Amino acid sequence: MDGYLNVVLQNNVEFDSELPEFRTQGGVHIHADRLTVTSPVLMWVKALDLLLDKMKGVGLDFSRVRALSGSGQQHGSVYWREGATETLQQLHPDQNLHQLLQDSFSVSDSPVWMDSSSRQQCQDLQAAAGGALTLAQITGSRAYERFTGNQIAKLRQTRAEEYRRTERISLVSSFAASLFLGGYASIDFSDGSGMNLLDIRARSWSKICLEATAPDLERLLGAPVPSTSVLGPVSSYFVHRYGFSESCRVVAFTGDNPASLAGMRLQQGDIAVSLGTSDTVFLWIQQPHPALEGHVFCNPVDWEAFMALLCFKNGSLMRERIRNECAGESWEHFSAALRDTPLGNEGNLGFYFDTIEITPAAVGVHRFDPEDNKVSSLSPQVEVRALVEGQFLSRRLHAERLGYSIIPGTRVLATGGASSNKDILQVLSDVFNAPVYTIDVSNSACLGSAYRALHGLAAESGASFSDVVKKAPEPQLVTTPHPAAQEVYDRMLKRYARLEESVLQESRP
């Protein structure tokens, strides 16, 4: 598999430069209201044409591919026009996909994850469900403007004729799977969890949410399926045009975030922390506790488990600012400050939000001394540790609120730019009282899709995901927690939670 995967990872299509006829910026159209953001469906189709031609051009022998899967940006939706199913089943291999499917969509530009124009529909859905928290307990998330159900509700209300002509609604992931399948692919449980429509515990569409969104919606969505499902053989179009084997199987596609969890090979109790411009936390959890913040999805590699996702805007850019102000613009001095200050920072705590944070919804810099008095400044070294400890206490606090718990064998898997700094990772290890490993997971969603294709074949005989990927490269151990870390940070976590409430109160208008 490795050689084939490398070919996939090394080939891509740049929407703006390689498909200029669609006139996108960053692959999207930002509308005049600055809230509505869409992408042309045919651009995605044509991109697949180009990608497959590129891979064939460098000698990839598609006949050796036993199974395929993939991922798509979460929350986006595709609207198939009446009659499209017949078109998918009768694709002629002498023509490109985008030529064959140019009349197959009732909506030419798809709403995508960047769209924030469905506020009213979010309010309506939460009211129908009995409130934001009740909706989160059903679907794993409170109502979000980018989530698919709210986008469907808006389209039905504002573009009724296009909606009337729709015979199937896909997610971006199941849309891509449909192209390979030659028929409508089912939405998988994991990506379906990002719609505000799926009951994540029952793993079926929520009747309350469907009725609040649009009439006859269950028929348009089709029944959701486990993420390991083998949907069927690859379409004859790909057999004759690209040389795929007739025995090649299409495994359910999923969202980019669930695919990344697979690519990082999380196990029960693990937590993955991506330390980038924004910090993202991926969790493997058994008993979820959906809240008003963060997201809980069905787990893409274990149907009895769940995954959670938390995003924090103030990540590396915040760390860089404090480095510049308190460590002479030097990461070496920044690291020295962490080494030279004690665990717990002698009770000094900080909340650092240059931009309004997602979790929690607070803004500003808030510093506290050991007696919980707010102070205007800290010494440079103390400030550095207050920032890093505060960031990781926040990650742990909100992870535990979603149902995460540290268990024997828990690992913290670190990736992203800041994961190269061992002293930052030492604080991460101490706060979570768990060993920290680093993983090289550039293109983790693509890698996870390859793992999931293999797992789809093996799952039919009862093999677990961990069995399937056991020969993959292991993450590298970087550091372990100090012996005193658990006592220090269990105590600090309670204090941090209490002070966060006061910060939230101060941040509210």
XYZ file of C-alpha atoms in Angstrom:
509
model
C 0.000 0.000 0.000
C 2.843 2.420 0.803
C 3.935 3.060 -2.792
C 0.392 3.709 -3.964
C -0.326 5.965 -1.012
C 2.772 8.041 -1.746
C 1.506 8.652 -5.282
C -1.793 9.879 -3.872
C -0.137 12.120 -1.277
C 2.127 13.715 -3.866
C -0.685 14.624 -6.268
C -3.283 17.308 -5.759
C -5.295 19.884 -7.653
C -5.141 23.596 -6.849
C -8.646 24.858 -7.501
C -7.823 28.518 -8.113
C -4.860 28.058 -10.456
C -5.660 24.785 -12.220
C -9.392 25.381 -12.619
C -9.523 29.161 -13.166
C -12.786 28.981 -15.106
C -14.662 28.572 -11.824
C -13.312 31.909 -10.519
C -12.816 30.805 -6.927
C -10.636 32.318 -4.234
C -9.270 29.664 -1.932
C -11.594 27.213 -3.651
C -14.767 29.098 -2.690
C -17.097 31.891 -3.715
C -17.630 34.464 -0.963
C -20.941 36.190 -1.647
C -21.778 39.875 -1.297
C -23.220 39.465 2.210
C -19.810 38.096 3.352
C -21.732 35.365 5.194
C -22.691 33.040 2.349
C -19.795 30.874 1.132
C -20.144 28.213 -1.563
C -18.088 26.031 -3.905
C -18.980 24.940 -7.463
C -19.902 21.251 -7.502
C -18.579 20.761 -11.026
C -15.217 22.154 -9.910
C -14.924 19.241 -7.487
C -15.926 16.796 -10.230
C -13.416 18.242 -12.676
C -10.729 18.182 -9.996
C -11.278 14.419 -9.643
C -10.856 14.062 -13.423
C -7.555 15.931 -13.239
C -6.329 14.049 -10.174
C -6.966 10.603 -11.635
C -5.360 11.611 -14.934
C -2.285 12.844 -13.037
C -1.940 9.601 -11.120
C -2.432 7.528 -14.235
C 0.162 9.699 -15.961
C 2.828 8.840 -13.384
C 2.234 5.139 -13.835
C -0.184 4.210 -11.052
C -1.681 0.814 -11.876
C -5.253 1.117 -10.677
C -5.889 -2.578 -11.343
C -3.951 -3.407 -8.164
C -6.213 -1.290 -5.907
C -8.345 -3.661 -3.815
C -10.418 -1.019 -2.037
C -10.707 2.740 -1.901
C -12.116 5.274 0.497
C -11.753 8.992 0.978
C -12.749 12.051 2.940
C -14.402 15.370 2.241
C -14.629 18.685 4.032
C -17.217 18.319 6.752
C -20.638 19.991 6.682
C -20.785 20.824 2.936
C -23.770 19.501 0.963
C -24.476 18.486 -2.652
C -27.935 18.486 -4.247
C -28.534 15.923 -6.998
C -31.150 16.805 -9.620
C -34.013 14.459 -10.489
C -32.714 11.802 -12.880
C -29.096 11.983 -11.718
C -29.159 8.419 -10.432
C -29.696 7.115 -13.975
C -26.858 9.288 -15.229
C -24.494 7.910 -12.563
C -25.352 4.357 -13.563
C -24.706 4.969 -17.283
C -21.459 6.950 -17.361
C -19.665 6.540 -20.691
C -15.905 5.947 -20.250
C -14.982 7.988 -23.351
C -15.928 11.254 -21.613
C -14.773 13.095 -18.496
C -16.954 13.026 -15.390
C -17.556 16.770 -15.402
C -18.929 16.573 -18.958
C -21.202 13.665 -18.122
C -22.529 15.208 -14.893
C -22.864 18.850 -15.896
C -26.692 18.710 -15.701
C -26.922 16.468 -12.639
C -27.125 19.027 -9.846
C -30.120 21.110 -8.826
C -27.821 23.519 -6.957
C -24.675 24.470 -8.861
C -22.792 25.989 -5.890
C -22.705 23.982 -2.682
C -22.825 25.512 0.815
C -19.548 24.718 2.590
C -18.152 24.779 6.118
C -17.186 28.473 5.894
C -20.806 29.550 5.414
C -22.326 31.461 8.338
C -25.613 32.630 6.829
C -28.081 30.272 8.567
C -28.464 31.914 11.981
C -32.267 31.938 11.855
C -32.393 28.267 10.915
C -30.110 27.453 13.868
C -32.453 29.254 16.229
C -35.453 27.434 14.747
C -33.783 24.024 15.090
C -32.754 24.613 18.697
C -36.271 25.771 19.561
C -37.772 22.656 17.971
C -35.364 20.378 19.855
C -36.060 22.020 23.207
C -32.971 24.172 23.472
C -29.309 24.242 22.489
C -28.176 21.763 25.142
C -30.921 19.279 24.287
C -29.930 19.499 20.623
C -26.292 18.869 21.598
C -27.296 15.838 23.636
C -29.102 14.416 20.595
C -26.741 15.338 17.753
C -23.412 15.905 19.521
C -23.353 19.680 18.901
C -25.519 22.704 19.468
C -26.771 24.314 16.253
C -23.947 25.705 14.124
C -24.501 27.851 11.061
C -22.127 25.784 8.948
C -23.749 22.449 9.875
C -25.568 20.737 7.047
C -29.067 20.545 8.485
C -29.252 24.303 8.927
C -27.924 24.826 5.401
C -30.600 22.491 4.028
C -33.302 24.373 5.944
C -32.104 27.696 4.549
C -31.954 26.408 0.984
C -35.448 24.938 1.216
C -36.800 28.275 2.452
C -34.948 30.574 0.065
C -34.551 28.441 -3.072
C -37.695 26.352 -3.041
C -37.655 25.454 -6.746
C -34.101 24.056 -6.658
C -35.002 22.105 -3.542
C -38.136 20.719 -5.222
C -36.014 19.405 -8.109
C -33.637 17.589 -5.732
C -33.841 13.788 -5.501
C -30.887 13.195 -3.178
C -28.764 15.238 -0.778
C -25.175 14.143 -0.159
C -22.412 15.330 2.093
C -19.194 16.185 0.267
C -17.810 12.823 1.407
C -20.755 10.706 0.236
C -20.922 12.771 -2.981
C -17.332 11.772 -3.801
C -18.096 8.152 -2.922
C -21.124 8.287 -5.231
C -18.883 9.170 -8.173
C -16.774 6.058 -7.630
C -19.777 3.872 -6.837
C -21.887 4.873 -9.828
C -24.894 5.383 -7.585
C -25.880 7.270 -4.467
C -23.532 6.450 -1.597
C -24.882 6.375 1.947
C -23.769 8.939 4.497
C -21.608 7.315 7.163
C -22.315 7.683 10.878
C -19.187 9.729 11.589
C -19.577 12.448 8.947
C -23.336 12.358 9.484
C -22.647 13.452 13.061
C -21.631 16.884 11.740
C -25.086 17.733 10.402
C -27.173 18.537 13.514
C -29.492 15.787 12.231
C -28.115 12.445 13.435
C -28.946 10.976 16.827
C -25.389 9.983 17.697
C -26.398 7.327 20.245
C -29.160 5.691 18.200
C -27.076 6.188 15.020
C -30.149 7.108 13.034
C -31.680 10.360 11.858
C -33.441 12.272 14.625
C -37.125 12.594 13.771
C -37.354 15.883 15.671
C -34.441 17.389 13.756
C -35.607 16.110 10.376
C -39.109 17.520 10.837
C -37.714 20.887 11.928
C -35.447 21.067 8.882
C -37.413 20.057 5.788
C -40.289 17.792 4.696
C -39.460 14.350 3.292
C -35.836 14.821 4.306
C -35.256 11.234 5.410
C -35.906 10.040 1.842
C -33.541 12.643 0.396
C -30.723 11.693 2.775
C -31.077 7.912 2.670
C -30.280 5.714 5.654
C -26.894 6.341 7.354
C -24.446 3.443 7.592
C -21.470 2.397 9.740
C -18.254 4.084 8.684
C -16.625 0.721 7.927
C -19.338 -0.242 5.422
C -18.363 -1.636 2.037
C -20.822 0.118 -0.258
C -20.215 -2.005 -3.344
C -17.862 -2.452 -6.299
C -16.302 0.475 -8.110
C -18.336 1.746 -11.066
C -17.723 0.183 -14.483
C -16.822 3.701 -15.653
C -13.605 3.539 -13.613
C -12.955 -0.035 -14.686
C -13.016 0.882 -18.379
C -11.555 4.404 -18.231
C -8.809 3.956 -15.626
C -8.305 0.219 -15.391
C -9.671 -0.438 -11.908
C -10.390 -4.062 -11.122
C -14.032 -5.082 -11.155
C -13.428 -6.536 -7.687
C -12.261 -3.197 -6.221
C -14.559 -2.198 -3.388
C -15.729 1.276 -2.333
C -15.668 1.735 1.438
C -17.864 4.501 2.889
C -16.179 7.901 2.699
C -16.177 10.137 5.788
C -15.372 13.695 6.873
C -11.891 15.149 6.984
C -11.790 15.314 10.781
C -12.880 11.692 11.352
C -10.430 10.594 8.649
C -7.674 12.477 10.477
C -8.465 10.550 13.659
C -7.966 7.358 11.660
C -4.751 8.722 10.147
C -3.373 9.502 13.592
C -4.404 5.996 14.746
C -5.916 7.097 18.026
C -6.861 4.362 20.493
C -9.236 4.310 23.436
C -8.145 6.931 25.977
C -5.786 8.714 23.578
C -5.853 12.418 22.878
C -4.296 14.069 19.837
C -3.297 17.720 20.053
C -2.468 19.615 16.896
C -0.425 22.679 17.841
C -0.847 25.018 14.897
C -2.133 28.512 14.176
C -5.228 27.191 15.876
C -4.930 24.303 18.300
C -7.192 21.329 17.600
C -7.875 18.504 20.031
C -9.105 15.084 18.870
C -10.423 12.656 21.471
C -11.353 8.985 21.539
C -14.142 8.620 24.103
C -16.455 5.828 25.218
C -19.142 7.745 27.102
C -19.790 11.146 25.541
C -21.156 14.174 27.364
C -22.118 16.624 24.590
C -22.050 20.236 25.686
C -22.647 23.720 24.318
C -19.032 23.798 23.168
C -17.090 21.330 21.060
C -18.420 18.481 18.961
C -19.043 14.784 19.521
C -19.097 12.495 16.476
C -19.545 8.779 16.039
C -16.123 7.169 15.918
C -15.071 6.325 12.319
C -13.140 3.150 13.205
C -15.106 1.698 16.140
C -18.882 1.825 15.906
C -19.304 1.458 19.685
C -17.114 4.493 20.477
C -17.179 8.221 19.839
C -14.741 10.942 18.912
C -14.780 14.523 20.072
C -13.307 17.607 18.496
C -12.362 20.910 20.098
C -10.861 23.888 18.303
C -9.034 26.800 19.953
C -8.277 29.900 17.875
C -5.515 31.257 20.107
C -2.763 28.736 19.450
C 0.664 29.287 17.953
C 0.111 32.959 17.120
C -0.548 33.599 20.789
C 2.571 31.659 21.747
C 4.602 33.643 19.224
C 3.418 36.959 20.642
C 4.400 36.053 24.194
C 7.720 34.717 22.889
C 8.398 38.065 21.211
C 7.422 40.098 24.264
C 8.880 37.929 27.030
C 11.655 35.858 25.442
C 13.415 38.256 23.086
C 11.790 36.682 20.009
C 13.753 33.508 20.774
C 12.259 30.042 21.103
C 15.409 29.011 22.962
C 14.755 31.661 25.628
C 11.058 30.736 25.649
C 12.010 27.101 26.342
C 14.475 28.163 29.040
C 11.670 30.076 30.795
C 9.607 26.874 30.907
C 12.541 24.888 32.309
C 13.396 27.517 34.924
C 9.895 27.899 36.390
C 8.226 25.288 38.630
C 5.247 23.092 37.872
C 2.169 25.085 38.790
C 3.988 28.412 38.307
C 3.722 29.124 42.050
C -0.004 29.685 41.597
C 0.162 32.271 38.812
C -2.418 31.606 36.102
C -3.263 33.244 32.805
C -5.937 33.299 30.091
C -4.635 34.575 26.763
C -7.137 35.323 23.993
C -5.977 37.915 21.452
C -9.006 37.040 19.314
C -12.356 35.909 20.674
C -11.929 32.273 21.549
C -14.220 29.456 20.413
C -13.855 27.431 23.592
C -14.573 29.291 25.834
C -16.187 32.295 24.124
C -13.914 34.819 25.849
C -11.498 37.517 24.739
C -8.602 39.446 26.240
C -5.642 38.661 28.507
C -6.504 37.844 32.123
C -3.763 37.189 34.707
C -4.264 35.950 38.272
C -1.908 35.734 41.237
C -1.924 32.807 43.696
C -4.776 34.390 45.692
C -6.955 34.712 42.556
C -6.481 38.458 42.411
C -6.389 39.843 38.913
C -3.023 41.455 38.069
C -1.909 43.578 35.132
C 1.438 41.884 34.516
C 3.729 38.995 35.413
C 7.485 38.652 35.158
C 8.609 37.476 31.692
C 9.464 33.922 32.751
C 6.280 33.537 34.780
C 4.258 34.925 31.857
C 5.654 32.286 29.504
C 4.691 29.434 31.816
C 1.312 31.023 32.619
C 0.520 31.066 28.900
C 1.529 27.473 28.158
C 0.043 25.981 31.319
C -3.139 27.959 30.792
C -3.510 26.748 27.213
C -3.094 23.091 28.155
C -5.293 23.346 31.248
C -7.984 24.707 28.946
C -7.513 21.806 26.500
C -7.812 19.274 29.340
C -10.751 20.985 31.054
C -12.907 21.117 27.936
C -11.909 17.630 26.838
C -13.062 16.231 30.191
C -16.322 18.143 29.935
C -17.047 16.253 26.692
C -16.489 12.873 28.355
C -12.736 12.353 28.037
C -10.921 10.766 30.943
C -7.280 9.864 31.468
C -6.948 6.106 31.858
C -3.964 3.742 32.276
C -2.242 3.650 28.913
C -3.455 7.070 27.789
C -1.131 8.702 25.269
C -1.003 12.295 24.112
C -0.160 12.416 20.399
C 1.247 15.794 19.412
C 1.535 17.194 15.924
C 1.800 20.618 14.297
C 4.560 23.214 14.364
C 4.923 23.611 18.141
C 5.274 19.858 18.613
C 8.958 20.259 17.706
C 9.530 22.106 21.019
C 10.260 19.514 23.721
C 9.781 21.968 26.590
C 6.289 22.882 25.430
C 5.535 19.159 25.157
C 6.839 18.612 28.689
C 4.187 21.002 30.015
C 1.586 19.197 27.887
C 2.677 15.875 29.391
C 2.572 17.242 32.934
C -0.859 18.855 32.600
C -2.408 15.662 31.184
C -0.263 13.380 33.392
C 0.411 11.185 30.369
C 3.359 10.476 28.065
C 3.590 12.584 24.934
C 4.433 11.110 21.562
C 4.991 12.912 18.287
C 3.595 11.754 14.977
C 4.350 12.859 11.447
C 0.845 13.159 10.042
C 0.946 15.633 7.208
C -2.028 14.667 5.029
C -3.503 12.736 7.959
C -6.992 12.689 6.401
C -5.620 11.101 3.220
C -3.588 8.603 5.197
C -6.608 7.815 7.361
C -8.717 7.209 4.260
C -6.206 4.624 3.052
C -6.236 2.914 6.449
C -10.035 2.941 6.435
C -10.205 1.369 2.962
C -8.087 -1.510 4.228
C -10.120 -1.730 7.430
C -13.355 -1.843 5.427
C -12.245 -5.064 3.783
C -10.937 -6.576 7.014
C -13.907 -5.471 9.153
C -16.178 -7.879 7.297
C -14.258 -10.714 8.954
C -14.253 -9.032 12.363
C -10.785 -7.458 12.367
C -10.358 -4.319 14.469
C -8.830 -1.116 13.178
C -5.825 -1.533 15.478
C -5.203 -5.002 13.990
C -5.248 -3.562 10.477
C -2.751 -0.744 11.169
C -0.469 -2.539 13.633
C 2.422 -2.574 11.155
C 2.271 1.180 10.516
C 5.123 3.317 11.920
C 4.766 3.914 15.645
C 4.682 7.423 17.155
C 7.874 8.483 18.913
C 7.964 8.950 22.686
C 9.209 12.447 23.545
C 8.569 12.932 27.239
C 6.802 11.598 30.321
C 5.167 13.524 33.180
C 7.041 14.558 36.302
C 6.146 12.489 39.393
C 4.484 15.493 41.071
C 2.465 16.503 38.001
C -0.802 14.750 38.828
C -1.207 16.356 42.248
C -0.229 19.823 40.990
C -2.445 19.915 37.925
C -5.487 18.110 39.328
C -5.604 20.921 41.869
C -4.910 23.634 39.297
C -7.582 22.312 36.952
C -10.331 22.934 39.527
C -9.051 26.444 40.089
C -8.744 27.113 36.366
C -12.363 26.046 35.830
C -13.557 28.440 38.523
C -11.551 31.361 37.176
C -12.665 30.669 33.619
C -16.236 31.394 34.702
C -15.201 34.841 35.938
C -13.313 35.486 32.670
C -16.406 34.545 30.702
C -18.551 36.895 32.750
C -16.109 39.732 32.135
C -15.991 39.018 28.395
C -19.761 39.158 27.931
C -21.061 42.455 26.504
